[in-house]
Coordinates of C-alpha atoms in Angstrom, one line a residue:
X1 CA -36.2 -14.1 6.1
X2 CA -33.5 -16.8 6.0
X3 CA -32.8 -18.6 9.3
X4 CA -29.9 -17.1 11.2
X5 CA -29.7 -14.0 9.0
X6 CA -30.7 -10.6 10.4
X7 CA -30.7 -7.1 8.9
X8 CA -30.2 -4.5 11.6
X9 CA -30.9 -1.3 9.6
X10 CA -33.9 0.1 7.9
X11 CA -31.8 2.4 5.7
X12 CA -32.4 2.4 1.9
X13 CA -35.6 0.2 2.1
X14 CA -36.1 0.0 -1.7
X15 CA -32.5 -1.2 -2.2
X16 CA -33.0 -3.8 0.6
X17 CA -36.2 -5.1 -1.0
X18 CA -34.4 -5.5 -4.4
X19 CA -31.2 -7.0 -3.1
X20 CA -32.1 -9.2 -0.1
X21 CA -34.0 -12.0 -1.7
X22 CA -34.0 -15.3 0.2
X23 CA -31.5 -16.7 -2.4
X24 CA -29.1 -13.8 -1.9
X25 CA -29.2 -14.1 1.9
X26 CA -28.8 -17.8 1.7
X27 CA -25.6 -17.3 -0.4
X28 CA -24.3 -14.7 2.1
X29 CA -25.0 -17.1 5.0
X30 CA -23.3 -20.0 3.2
X31 CA -20.2 -17.9 2.6
X32 CA -20.1 -16.7 6.2
X33 CA -20.6 -20.1 7.7
X34 CA -17.9 -21.6 5.5
X35 CA -15.2 -19.0 5.6
X36 CA -15.6 -16.7 8.6
X37 CA -13.5 -18.8 10.9
X38 CA -10.6 -18.7 8.4
X39 CA -10.9 -14.9 8.1
X40 CA -10.7 -14.5 11.8
X41 CA -7.7 -16.7 12.1
X42 CA -5.9 -14.7 9.4
X43 CA -6.7 -11.5 11.2
X44 CA -5.2 -13.0 14.4
X45 CA -2.1 -14.0 12.3
X46 CA -1.7 -10.3 11.3
X47 CA -1.5 -9.3 15.0
X48 CA 1.1 -12.0 15.6
X49 CA 3.1 -10.8 12.7
X50 CA 3.0 -7.3 14.0
X51 CA 4.4 -8.4 17.4
X52 CA 7.3 -10.0 15.6
X53 CA 8.0 -6.8 13.7
X54 CA 7.8 -4.8 16.9
X55 CA 10.3 -7.2 18.6
X56 CA 12.8 -6.5 15.8
X57 CA 12.3 -9.4 13.5
X58 CA 12.8 -7.9 10.0
X59 CA 10.4 -8.6 7.1
X60 CA 11.9 -10.9 4.5
X61 CA 10.9 -13.3 1.7
X62 CA 9.3 -16.4 3.2
X63 CA 11.7 -19.4 3.2
X64 CA 8.8 -21.9 3.1
X65 CA 7.7 -20.6 -0.3
X66 CA 11.1 -20.3 -2.0
X67 CA 10.2 -23.1 -4.3
X68 CA 7.3 -21.2 -5.7
X69 CA 9.4 -18.1 -6.4
X70 CA 12.2 -20.3 -7.9
X71 CA 10.0 -22.3 -10.3
X72 CA 9.8 -20.6 -13.7
X73 CA 7.2 -22.8 -15.4
X74 CA 4.0 -21.6 -13.7
X75 CA 2.0 -18.8 -15.2
X76 CA -1.3 -17.2 -14.3
X77 CA -4.5 -17.4 -16.4
X78 CA -4.6 -15.5 -19.7
X79 CA -6.3 -12.1 -19.8
X80 CA -10.0 -12.4 -19.7
X81 CA -12.2 -10.6 -22.2
X82 CA -12.0 -6.9 -21.8
X83 CA -8.8 -7.1 -19.7
X84 CA -6.3 -7.5 -22.5
X85 CA -5.7 -3.8 -22.6
X86 CA -6.0 -1.8 -19.4
X87 CA -3.9 1.2 -20.2
X88 CA -6.2 3.6 -18.3
X89 CA -8.4 2.6 -15.4
X90 CA -10.7 5.2 -13.7
X91 CA -11.7 4.6 -10.0
X92 CA -14.4 6.0 -7.8
X93 CA -17.3 5.3 -5.5
X94 CA -20.6 3.7 -6.6
X95 CA -23.1 6.5 -6.6
X96 CA -25.3 6.6 -9.7
X97 CA -23.8 9.7 -11.4
X98 CA -20.2 8.6 -10.7
X99 CA -20.9 5.1 -12.2
X100 CA -22.3 6.5 -15.4
X101 CA -19.6 9.2 -15.8
X102 CA -16.8 6.7 -15.1
X103 CA -18.2 4.1 -17.5
X104 CA -18.5 6.8 -20.1
X105 CA -15.1 8.4 -19.4
X106 CA -13.2 6.7 -22.2
X107 CA -11.0 4.8 -19.8
X108 CA -10.6 1.1 -20.5
X109 CA -12.0 -0.1 -17.2
X110 CA -13.8 1.4 -14.2
X111 CA -13.0 0.2 -10.7
X112 CA -16.2 0.7 -8.8
X113 CA -15.1 1.1 -5.2
X114 CA -16.9 -0.1 -2.1
X115 CA -13.6 0.5 -0.2
X116 CA -11.3 3.5 0.3
X117 CA -13.3 6.0 -1.7
X118 CA -16.6 5.1 -0.1
X119 CA -17.8 5.8 3.4
X120 CA -19.6 2.5 4.2
X121 CA -23.0 3.8 5.4
X122 CA -25.5 1.1 4.7
X123 CA -27.3 3.3 2.2
X124 CA -24.0 3.8 0.3
X125 CA -23.2 0.1 0.2
X126 CA -26.5 -1.2 -0.9
X127 CA -27.5 1.7 -3.2
X128 CA -24.1 1.2 -4.8
X129 CA -25.0 -2.5 -5.4
X130 CA -28.3 -1.4 -7.1
X131 CA -26.4 1.0 -9.3
X132 CA -23.9 -1.6 -10.4
X133 CA -26.7 -4.1 -11.1
X134 CA -28.5 -1.5 -13.2
X135 CA -25.2 -0.7 -15.1
X136 CA -24.6 -4.3 -15.9
X137 CA -28.1 -4.5 -17.4
X138 CA -27.8 -1.1 -19.1
X139 CA -30.8 0.2 -17.1
X140 CA -28.9 2.9 -15.2
X141 CA -29.9 6.0 -17.2
X142 CA -31.5 8.8 -15.2
X143 CA -32.2 12.6 -15.2
X144 CA -31.0 15.1 -12.6
X145 CA -31.7 18.8 -12.6
X146 CA -32.7 18.6 -16.3
X147 CA -29.6 16.8 -17.3
X148 CA -29.7 13.3 -18.9
X149 CA -27.2 10.7 -17.8
X150 CA -27.1 7.8 -20.2
X151 CA -24.7 4.9 -20.6
X152 CA -22.5 5.0 -23.7
X153 CA -22.6 2.3 -26.4
X154 CA -19.2 1.0 -25.4
X155 CA -18.7 1.7 -21.7
X156 CA -15.6 0.8 -19.7
X157 CA -15.2 -2.7 -18.4
X158 CA -16.5 -2.9 -14.9
X159 CA -14.2 -4.1 -12.0
X160 CA -15.5 -4.1 -8.4
X161 CA -13.4 -3.5 -5.3
X162 CA -15.0 -4.9 -2.1
X163 CA -13.9 -3.9 1.4
X164 CA -10.8 -5.4 3.0
X165 CA -10.7 -8.4 5.2
X166 CA -10.4 -6.3 8.4
X167 CA -13.8 -4.6 8.1
X168 CA -17.0 -6.1 9.4
X169 CA -20.5 -5.3 8.0
X170 CA -22.4 -4.8 11.4
X171 CA -25.7 -4.1 9.7
X172 CA -26.0 -7.8 8.6
X173 CA -25.4 -10.7 11.0
X174 CA -25.4 -14.4 10.5
X175 CA -25.9 -16.6 13.6
X176 CA -25.5 -13.3 15.7
X177 CA -22.1 -12.5 14.3
X178 CA -21.4 -9.6 11.9
X179 CA -20.6 -10.7 8.4
X180 CA -17.3 -9.8 6.7
X181 CA -17.5 -6.5 4.7
X182 CA -15.4 -8.2 2.0
X183 CA -17.8 -11.1 1.7
X184 CA -20.9 -8.9 1.8
X185 CA -19.7 -6.7 -1.0
X186 CA -18.4 -9.6 -3.1
X187 CA -21.4 -11.8 -2.6
X188 CA -24.2 -9.4 -3.4
X189 CA -22.4 -8.3 -6.6
X190 CA -21.6 -11.8 -7.6
X191 CA -25.0 -13.3 -6.9
X192 CA -26.9 -10.6 -8.7
X193 CA -24.6 -10.1 -11.7
X194 CA -22.2 -12.9 -12.4
X195 CA -24.3 -14.8 -15.0
X196 CA -25.4 -11.5 -16.6
X197 CA -21.8 -10.5 -17.0
X198 CA -20.7 -13.8 -18.4
X199 CA -23.6 -13.6 -20.9
X200 CA -22.2 -10.2 -22.0
X201 CA -18.6 -11.5 -22.1
X202 CA -17.2 -9.2 -19.5
X203 CA -16.7 -10.5 -16.0
X204 CA -17.2 -10.9 -13.1
X205 CA -13.9 -9.0 -12.3
X206 CA -12.6 -7.8 -9.0
X207 CA -9.9 -5.7 -7.3
X208 CA -8.8 -7.2 -3.9
X209 CA -7.4 -4.7 -1.3
X210 CA -5.3 -4.7 1.8
X211 CA -4.0 -8.2 1.9
X212 CA -1.0 -9.0 4.0
X213 CA -0.3 -12.7 3.4
X214 CA -0.6 -15.2 0.6
X215 CA -3.0 -17.2 2.8
X216 CA -5.4 -14.3 2.5
X217 CA -5.2 -14.7 -1.2
X218 CA -5.9 -18.4 -0.8
X219 CA -9.0 -17.5 1.1
X220 CA -10.2 -15.4 -1.8
X221 CA -9.5 -18.2 -4.2
X222 CA -11.4 -20.6 -2.1
X223 CA -14.4 -18.2 -2.0
X224 CA -14.2 -17.9 -5.8
X225 CA -14.3 -21.6 -6.3
X226 CA -17.1 -22.0 -3.8
X227 CA -19.1 -19.2 -5.3
X228 CA -18.8 -20.4 -8.9
X229 CA -19.9 -23.9 -7.9
X230 CA -22.8 -22.4 -5.8
X231 CA -24.4 -20.7 -8.8
X232 CA -23.5 -23.4 -11.3
X233 CA -20.8 -21.4 -13.2
X234 CA -17.6 -23.0 -14.5
X235 CA -14.5 -22.5 -12.4
X236 CA -11.9 -19.9 -13.3
X237 CA -14.3 -17.4 -14.9
X238 CA -13.7 -14.8 -12.2
X239 CA -10.7 -12.6 -12.5
X240 CA -9.1 -10.6 -9.7
X241 CA -6.3 -8.0 -9.5
X242 CA -4.6 -7.7 -6.1
X243 CA -3.6 -4.4 -4.8
X244 CA -0.1 -4.6 -3.3
X245 CA -0.6 -1.9 -0.8
X246 CA 0.9 -3.4 2.4
X247 CA 4.5 -3.9 3.2
X248 CA 4.2 -7.6 4.0
X249 CA 2.5 -8.3 0.7
X250 CA 5.5 -6.8 -1.2
X251 CA 7.5 -9.8 0.1
X252 CA 4.9 -12.3 -1.1
X253 CA 3.9 -11.1 -4.6
X254 CA 4.8 -14.4 -6.3
X255 CA 2.9 -16.4 -3.7
X256 CA -0.2 -14.2 -4.0
X257 CA -0.2 -14.7 -7.7
X258 CA 0.4 -18.4 -7.3
X259 CA -2.6 -18.8 -4.9
X260 CA -4.9 -17.0 -7.3
X261 CA -3.2 -18.1 -10.5
X262 CA -6.3 -19.5 -12.2
X263 CA -8.3 -16.4 -11.3
X264 CA -5.5 -13.7 -11.4
X265 CA -5.5 -10.7 -13.6
X266 CA -2.4 -9.1 -12.1
X267 CA -1.2 -6.8 -9.3
X268 CA -1.5 -3.1 -8.8
X269 CA 0.8 -0.6 -7.0
X270 CA -1.5 0.8 -4.3
X271 CA 1.0 3.5 -3.6
X272 CA -0.8 5.6 -0.8
X273 CA -1.8 2.6 1.3
X274 CA 1.7 1.2 0.8
X275 CA 3.3 4.3 2.4
X276 CA 0.8 4.0 5.2
X277 CA 1.6 0.3 5.7
X278 CA 5.4 1.1 5.6
X279 CA 5.0 3.4 8.6
X280 CA 2.5 1.3 10.5
X281 CA 4.3 -2.1 10.1
X282 CA 7.6 -0.5 11.2
X283 CA 6.1 1.5 14.0
X284 CA 8.7 0.3 16.5
X285 CA 11.6 1.2 14.2
X286 CA 12.9 4.7 14.9
X287 CA 14.9 4.6 11.6
X288 CA 11.7 4.4 9.6
X289 CA 10.5 7.9 10.4
X290 CA 9.6 9.6 7.1
X291 CA 9.7 13.3 6.1
X292 CA 6.7 15.3 4.7
X293 CA 4.2 13.3 2.8
X294 CA 4.9 15.2 -0.4
X295 CA 8.6 14.0 -0.2
X296 CA 7.7 10.3 -0.2
X297 CA 7.4 10.0 -4.0
X298 CA 7.5 7.0 -6.3
X299 CA 11.2 7.5 -7.0
X300 CA 12.5 7.2 -3.4
X301 CA 14.3 4.0 -2.6
X302 CA 11.7 1.7 -1.0
X303 CA 8.9 2.8 -3.4
X304 CA 11.1 2.4 -6.5
X305 CA 12.2 -1.1 -5.4
X306 CA 8.6 -2.2 -4.8
X307 CA 7.5 -0.9 -8.2
X308 CA 10.3 -2.7 -10.1
X309 CA 9.7 -6.0 -8.2
X310 CA 6.0 -5.8 -9.0
X311 CA 6.5 -5.3 -12.7
X312 CA 9.1 -8.1 -12.9
X313 CA 6.9 -10.5 -10.9
X314 CA 3.8 -9.9 -12.9
X315 CA 5.4 -10.1 -16.3
X316 CA 7.3 -13.3 -15.3
X317 CA 3.9 -14.8 -14.6
X318 CA 2.1 -13.3 -17.6
X319 CA -0.3 -10.9 -15.9
X320 CA -0.9 -7.2 -15.8
X321 CA 1.4 -4.9 -13.7
X322 CA -0.9 -1.9 -13.0
X323 CA 0.4 1.5 -12.0
X324 CA -1.0 3.6 -9.3
X325 CA -3.2 6.6 -8.8
X326 CA -2.5 10.2 -9.8
X327 CA -4.6 12.1 -7.3
X328 CA -4.5 15.4 -9.2
X329 CA -7.8 16.8 -10.4
X330 CA -8.3 19.6 -12.9
X331 CA -8.0 23.2 -11.6
X332 CA -10.7 25.0 -13.5
X333 CA -10.2 28.6 -12.3
X334 CA -6.4 28.9 -12.6
X335 CA -4.9 27.9 -15.9
X336 CA -1.3 28.2 -14.8
X337 CA -1.8 26.1 -11.6
X338 CA -3.7 23.6 -13.7
X339 CA -0.8 23.2 -16.2
X340 CA 1.6 22.6 -13.3
X341 CA -0.7 19.9 -11.9
X342 CA -1.3 18.3 -15.3
X343 CA 2.5 18.3 -15.9
X344 CA 2.8 16.2 -12.7
X345 CA 0.3 13.7 -14.1
X346 CA 2.2 13.5 -17.4
X347 CA 5.5 12.9 -15.6
X348 CA 4.0 10.2 -13.3
X349 CA 2.4 8.4 -16.2
X350 CA 5.5 8.5 -18.3
X351 CA 7.5 7.1 -15.4
X352 CA 5.0 4.2 -15.2
X353 CA 4.8 3.3 -18.8
X354 CA 8.6 3.5 -19.3
X355 CA 9.1 1.3 -16.2
X356 CA 7.0 -1.4 -17.8
X357 CA 3.5 -0.9 -16.3
X358 CA 0.6 -2.2 -18.4
X359 CA -1.8 0.6 -17.3
X360 CA -2.5 3.3 -14.8
X361 CA -5.1 4.8 -12.5
X362 CA -6.9 8.1 -12.7
X363 CA -9.4 9.8 -10.3
X364 CA -11.1 12.2 -12.7
X365 CA -12.6 11.7 -16.2
X366 CA -10.8 14.8 -17.5
X367 CA -7.4 13.2 -16.7
X368 CA -8.1 10.3 -19.1
X369 CA -6.9 12.0 -22.2
X370 CA -3.6 12.9 -20.6
X371 CA -2.9 9.4 -19.3
X372 CA -4.2 7.8 -22.5
X373 CA -1.9 9.9 -24.7
X374 CA 1.2 9.0 -22.7
X375 CA 0.4 5.3 -22.8
X376 CA -0.6 5.3 -26.5
X377 CA 2.7 6.9 -27.4
X378 CA 4.8 4.6 -25.3
X379 CA 2.9 1.3 -25.3
X380 CA 2.1 0.2 -28.8
X381 CA 0.6 -3.1 -28.0
X382 CA -2.3 -3.9 -25.6
X383 CA 0.2 -4.5 -22.7
X384 CA 3.9 -4.9 -21.9
X385 CA 4.0 -8.5 -20.6
X386 CA 7.1 -8.9 -22.8
X387 CA 9.0 -6.3 -20.7
X388 CA 10.5 -8.9 -18.3
X389 CA 12.7 -6.5 -16.4
X390 CA 15.4 -9.1 -16.0
X391 CA 17.8 -6.2 -15.0
X392 CA 15.9 -5.9 -11.7
X393 CA 17.5 -7.4 -8.6
X394 CA 15.5 -6.4 -5.5
X395 CA 16.6 -7.6 -2.0
X396 CA 14.7 -7.3 1.2
X397 CA 16.9 -4.4 2.2
X398 CA 15.8 -2.5 -0.8
X399 CA 12.1 -2.8 0.2
X400 CA 13.0 -1.7 3.7
X401 CA 15.2 1.2 2.6
X402 CA 14.4 4.2 4.8
X403 CA 16.6 6.8 3.1
X404 CA 14.1 9.3 1.9
X405 CA 15.4 12.8 1.0
X406 CA 13.3 15.6 2.6
X407 CA 12.4 17.4 5.8
X408 CA 9.5 17.6 8.2
X409 CA 8.2 21.1 7.8
X410 CA 5.6 23.2 9.5
X411 CA 3.6 23.3 6.3
X412 CA 3.8 19.5 6.1
X413 CA 2.5 19.0 9.7
X414 CA -0.3 21.5 9.2
X415 CA -1.3 19.9 5.9
X416 CA -1.4 16.5 7.6
X417 CA -3.6 17.8 10.5
X418 CA -6.0 19.6 8.1
X419 CA -6.3 16.6 5.8
X420 CA -6.9 14.2 8.7
X421 CA -9.6 16.4 10.2
X422 CA -11.3 17.1 6.8
X423 CA -11.3 13.5 5.6
X424 CA -12.3 12.0 8.9
X425 CA -15.2 14.4 9.4
X426 CA -16.4 13.8 5.8
X427 CA -16.2 10.0 6.2
X428 CA -18.2 10.1 9.4
X429 CA -20.8 12.1 7.5
X430 CA -21.0 9.5 4.7
X431 CA -18.6 10.9 2.1
X432 CA -15.5 8.8 1.4
X433 CA -13.9 10.8 -1.4
X434 CA -13.2 14.5 -1.1
X435 CA -11.3 17.1 -3.2
X436 CA -8.6 18.9 -1.1
X437 CA -6.1 21.3 -2.5
X438 CA -6.8 20.0 -6.0
X439 CA -6.1 16.4 -5.0
X440 CA -8.8 13.7 -4.7
X441 CA -8.3 12.4 -1.2
X442 CA -9.6 9.0 0.1
X443 CA -9.0 6.9 3.2
X444 CA -5.5 6.0 2.2
X445 CA -4.2 9.5 2.2
X446 CA -6.0 10.2 5.5
X447 CA -4.3 7.1 7.0
X448 CA -0.9 8.4 6.0
X449 CA -1.5 11.7 7.7
X450 CA -2.7 10.0 10.9
X451 CA 0.2 7.6 11.2
X452 CA 2.8 10.3 10.2
X453 CA 1.6 12.6 13.0
X454 CA 1.7 9.7 15.5
X455 CA 5.2 8.8 14.3
X456 CA 6.6 12.3 14.6
X457 CA 5.2 12.8 18.1
X458 CA 6.2 9.3 19.2
X459 CA 9.8 9.7 18.2
X460 CA 10.2 13.3 19.2
X461 CA 10.9 14.5 15.6
X462 CA 11.7 18.1 15.0
X463 CA 10.7 20.5 12.3
X464 CA 13.3 21.8 9.9
X465 CA 13.4 24.9 12.0
X466 CA 14.3 22.9 15.1
X467 CA 10.9 23.1 16.8
X468 CA 9.9 19.8 18.4
X469 CA 6.7 18.1 17.4
X470 CA 4.9 17.6 20.7
X471 CA 1.4 16.7 21.8
X472 CA 0.9 20.3 22.7
X473 CA 1.9 21.4 19.2
X474 CA -0.5 19.0 17.5
X475 CA -3.3 20.0 19.9
X476 CA -2.7 23.7 19.1
X477 CA -2.9 22.9 15.3
X478 CA -6.1 20.9 15.8
X479 CA -7.6 23.8 17.7
X480 CA -6.5 26.3 15.1
X481 CA -7.5 24.4 12.0
X482 CA -10.7 22.6 13.0
X483 CA -12.9 25.7 12.8
X484 CA -12.0 26.1 9.1
X485 CA -12.8 22.5 8.0
X486 CA -16.4 23.3 7.2
X487 CA -15.2 25.9 4.7
X488 CA -13.1 23.5 2.7
X489 CA -15.4 20.5 2.8
X490 CA -18.9 21.1 1.7
X491 CA -21.7 19.7 3.9
X492 CA -19.6 18.7 6.8
X493 CA -21.4 18.9 10.2
X494 CA -19.7 20.5 13.2
X495 CA -20.3 17.5 15.3
X496 CA -18.3 15.4 12.9
X497 CA -15.5 17.9 12.9
X498 CA -15.5 17.7 16.7
X499 CA -15.4 13.9 16.5
X500 CA -12.5 14.0 14.0
X501 CA -10.6 16.4 16.2
X502 CA -11.0 14.2 19.3
X503 CA -10.0 11.1 17.3
X504 CA -6.8 12.6 16.0
X505 CA -5.8 13.9 19.4
X506 CA -6.4 10.5 20.9
X507 CA -4.4 8.8 18.1
X508 CA -1.2 10.8 18.6
X509 CA -1.4 9.8 22.3
X510 CA -1.6 6.1 21.8
X511 CA 1.3 3.7 22.3
X512 CA 0.7 2.4 18.8
X513 CA -1.5 3.9 16.1
X514 CA -4.8 2.0 15.4
X515 CA -4.7 -0.5 12.5
X516 CA -7.4 1.4 10.5
X517 CA -9.3 4.6 11.1
X518 CA -12.2 3.0 9.1
X519 CA -12.5 0.2 11.7
X520 CA -12.3 2.7 14.6
X521 CA -14.9 5.0 13.2
X522 CA -17.4 2.3 11.9
X523 CA -19.5 2.6 15.1
X524 CA -20.5 6.2 14.1
X525 CA -22.0 4.8 10.9
X526 CA -23.5 1.8 12.5
X527 CA -25.2 3.9 15.2
X528 CA -26.6 6.2 12.6
X529 CA -28.0 3.2 10.8
X530 CA -29.7 2.0 14.0
X531 CA -27.4 -1.0 14.8
X532 CA -27.4 -2.4 18.3
X533 CA -23.9 -1.8 19.9
X534 CA -23.4 -5.5 20.6
X535 CA -22.9 -6.1 16.9
X536 CA -20.1 -3.4 16.6
X537 CA -16.7 -5.0 17.2
X538 CA -14.7 -1.8 16.8
X539 CA -14.5 0.5 19.8
X540 CA -13.3 4.1 19.9

């Protein structure tokens, strides 16, 4: 064992034995000791920024970086091999069957997700690393219930999404401090696969989530430079696409690209988390109360402005402007309902490609053909970098526009309560991606439901029938809906439903909603993995 490094869980012992070599742990420790203090200072800066927003200081484009935005001559790195054409990207967690099916889906790339579609049990995290290692080496084939799962001859290009900067990895400590979940996920994948990927001419490539400031992008860039030097790889081989899924990041897209310019492969519209962030960052602003979740579409003012600015920014800097997720999944037992759902997918993808996006996200392999057809018909080249969108003029007021047509309905409140309970219970039980009402729900949609319920209670909102949304009303819905959660989510334990119910009732009573439910609920996973409470920073 490497000095100062401790593993606090015995989960998935085979995966631990394969991954935690002295060399890998030394790399983890080197990254932690070099960059952890910077990460912590950036998390403190987030809290300071939130206090400014709460005091009424509006978000705006940063004056200190105006010169970066104004300078037309700088561009990002050219597309790396396999990333020239990204018209359809499939996303999902890193279990072995999902990895094979996604890589074989016909999509151009597969974003293997350690973040919002994964519940970060230690077994999920490190077995996922083993699965990706085996996929990189084409040794992932297996048999289950008599069915063979084999990797196709030309699989999708692999892109990995580590956890966000806010999450710790409490099962691994360096010098008695939990390591960053971001660094843990990145480091293990990079250490074990970077040279193999370069040899194959495909990577290493990453998606970077939840950033709120260009200095957080600078931290990633510094980690990339350090890591490439550490293993003796030339600089600027790594590529990273940043998800613009927080409101502050929308005001710093140029700066984020600039910080990562030699490693950048573009930006992505992380639409669900963006709505969550819009509510959370403007928690002290009564004017920012939004209607039912279904009414906050990509065509409402603040969402449309963010999309247009992202496309313009990326193409100005010669990188991909990726569209967002269509959460619809096929409805096998109702042809009419399935056609309605697939029509929504077609409309969404047509909106994206005609706006100038270079590709889009899907959550299910059977959606690939629909998305691919729309992009093939409307994007004749590998991308649309030439679509500069010089017609677009987005001001700060456009990104903050709270005029959203719609109402708060009883159905909308009930759906939020049900989704919050179902997802939270599943997540505590180790499942981070669940189908609900023919939508694939992950942590982002659960976060929207949580903060919307808080917002409606906090500001005394009323339903369209005049009924006030009170604590008693939310409590009554929790009491009514909780008993049915086990029927709509397979394998959920009653104790986890009970924990989800108590968590939601506590959240709507807080002065401000918690930053992330994943941070709040991490102790459940850590305790299940046998971690001493002293290594768990988050507290319920």
